[in-house]
Short mmCIF file of C-alpha atoms in Angstrom, two decimals:
data_model
loop_
_atom_site.label_atom_id
_atom_site.label_comp_id
_atom_site.label_asym_id
_atom_site.label_seq_id
_atom_site.Cartn_x
_atom_site.Cartn_y
_atom_site.Cartn_z
CA MET A 1 7.95 23.03 4.50
CA GLU A 2 6.20 26.14 5.36
CA ARG A 3 3.30 26.06 7.73
CA HIS A 4 0.79 27.07 5.09
CA PHE A 5 1.48 23.79 3.29
CA TYR A 6 0.45 22.05 6.42
CA PHE A 7 -3.14 23.90 6.39
CA ILE A 8 -3.60 23.50 2.96
CA GLY A 9 -3.40 19.68 3.27
CA ILE A 10 -5.23 19.74 6.24
CA ALA A 11 -8.33 21.64 4.68
CA PHE A 12 -7.71 19.48 1.36
CA PHE A 13 -8.44 16.26 3.44
CA GLY A 14 -11.32 17.96 5.31
CA MET A 15 -12.73 19.00 1.95
CA ILE A 16 -12.55 15.48 0.51
CA ASN A 17 -14.11 13.71 3.50
CA GLY A 18 -16.81 16.21 3.49
CA LEU A 19 -17.78 15.92 -0.28
CA PHE A 20 -16.99 12.14 -0.60
CA ASN A 21 -17.89 10.32 2.68
CA GLN A 22 -21.23 9.32 2.15
CA VAL A 23 -21.80 7.66 5.73
CA PHE A 24 -21.40 10.55 7.26
CA LEU A 25 -22.73 12.96 4.80
CA VAL A 26 -25.86 11.10 4.94
CA PHE A 27 -26.05 11.17 8.66
CA ALA A 28 -25.49 15.08 8.76
CA LEU A 29 -27.87 15.69 5.96
CA LEU A 30 -30.53 13.81 7.85
CA HIS A 31 -30.32 15.59 11.26
CA VAL A 32 -29.91 18.92 9.48
CA GLN A 33 -33.49 18.26 7.94
CA ILE A 34 -34.81 17.05 10.99
CA LEU A 35 -33.27 19.69 13.45
CA ALA A 36 -33.34 22.85 11.09
CA PRO A 37 -36.04 22.51 8.25
CA ALA A 38 -36.37 26.10 8.00
CA LEU A 39 -32.72 27.10 8.42
CA LEU A 40 -32.17 26.85 4.91
CA PHE A 41 -35.58 27.48 3.34
CA GLY A 42 -36.24 23.71 2.96
CA SER A 43 -33.92 23.64 0.12
CA THR A 44 -32.16 19.99 -0.22
CA GLY A 45 -29.29 21.45 -2.32
CA LEU A 46 -28.51 23.78 0.45
CA THR A 47 -29.09 21.39 3.00
CA LEU A 48 -26.60 19.16 1.44
CA LEU A 49 -23.99 21.86 1.07
CA PHE A 50 -24.45 22.59 4.57
CA SER A 51 -24.25 18.91 5.48
CA SER A 52 -21.02 18.69 3.62
CA LEU A 53 -19.49 21.68 5.62
CA MET A 54 -20.49 20.19 8.75
CA VAL A 55 -18.66 17.10 8.00
CA SER A 56 -15.69 18.55 6.70
CA THR A 57 -15.47 21.13 9.88
CA ALA A 58 -15.98 18.26 12.12
CA THR A 59 -13.20 16.28 10.31
CA ILE A 60 -10.74 19.01 10.85
CA ILE A 61 -11.48 19.50 14.29
CA LEU A 62 -11.52 15.79 15.03
CA GLY A 63 -7.82 15.59 13.53
CA GLY A 64 -6.43 18.68 15.42
CA ILE A 65 -7.37 16.73 18.90
CA PRO A 66 -4.09 14.48 18.93
CA ALA A 67 -1.98 17.56 17.88
CA ALA A 68 -3.56 19.42 20.65
CA LEU A 69 -2.85 16.86 22.99
CA TYR A 70 0.39 16.35 21.92
CA GLU A 71 0.91 19.95 22.44
CA ARG A 72 -0.58 20.00 25.95
CA PHE A 73 1.33 16.91 27.23
CA THR A 74 5.01 18.44 25.80
CA GLY A 75 4.33 21.81 27.18
CA LYS A 76 4.23 24.03 24.35
CA THR A 77 2.84 27.34 24.58
CA ASP A 78 3.70 28.94 21.50
CA ASP A 79 2.52 28.47 18.09
CA SER A 80 2.48 24.80 16.84
CA ASP A 81 5.79 23.37 15.71
CA VAL A 82 6.24 20.80 12.81
CA VAL A 83 5.63 17.87 14.96
CA SER A 84 2.33 18.95 15.93
CA LEU A 85 1.44 19.85 12.44
CA TRP A 86 2.49 16.40 10.99
CA ILE A 87 0.21 14.96 13.93
CA TRP A 88 -2.68 17.06 12.51
CA LEU A 89 -2.16 16.54 8.82
CA SER A 90 -1.87 12.43 9.45
CA ALA A 91 -5.09 12.41 11.85
CA THR A 92 -7.07 14.13 8.99
CA ALA A 93 -5.84 11.93 6.36
CA LEU A 94 -6.66 8.69 8.55
CA LEU A 95 -9.89 10.34 8.99
CA THR A 96 -10.51 11.08 5.22
CA LEU A 97 -9.47 7.24 4.30
CA PRO A 98 -12.98 5.89 3.81
CA ALA A 99 -13.92 8.91 1.48
CA MET A 100 -10.71 8.25 -0.72
CA GLY A 101 -12.05 5.44 -2.73
CA ASN A 102 -15.36 7.64 -3.83
CA PHE A 103 -12.62 10.44 -4.38
CA ILE A 104 -10.51 8.23 -6.85
CA LYS A 105 -13.80 7.02 -8.35
CA PHE A 106 -15.58 10.57 -9.22
CA GLY A 107 -12.09 12.53 -9.15
CA LEU A 108 -12.25 16.14 -8.03
#
C-alpha cells in the first residue's frame, strides 16, 4: 500500500475524533472561550470549529508519538517505513474509539 493511503487514514481518524468526540471537544471549547475570547470575535461557531481543529491536531500528534518512539529505538534515519506508519495509524484509530459511537450514530 502506498504511503498516501496511510496519511489519508490518519487524517480521517483525526477528523472523526475532532468532530465527534464530545468530551474533548467541550474541554477544548471551554478553554478557547476562556483563554482567547477575542481571538475569534466572540463567535461561538468559529470557536467550536477552532476547538474541533485543536482536538483533531492533538489526536494526530498523540498518535504519532508511538511511531516516533519506534523509529527512534530501531535507529531509522530516513523516511517512515510501513511498520511505523501502521503504528501511527493504529494509535490514531485507538484514540478515535470514543468518538466512533457518535460517528456511526450521526454519520458523516
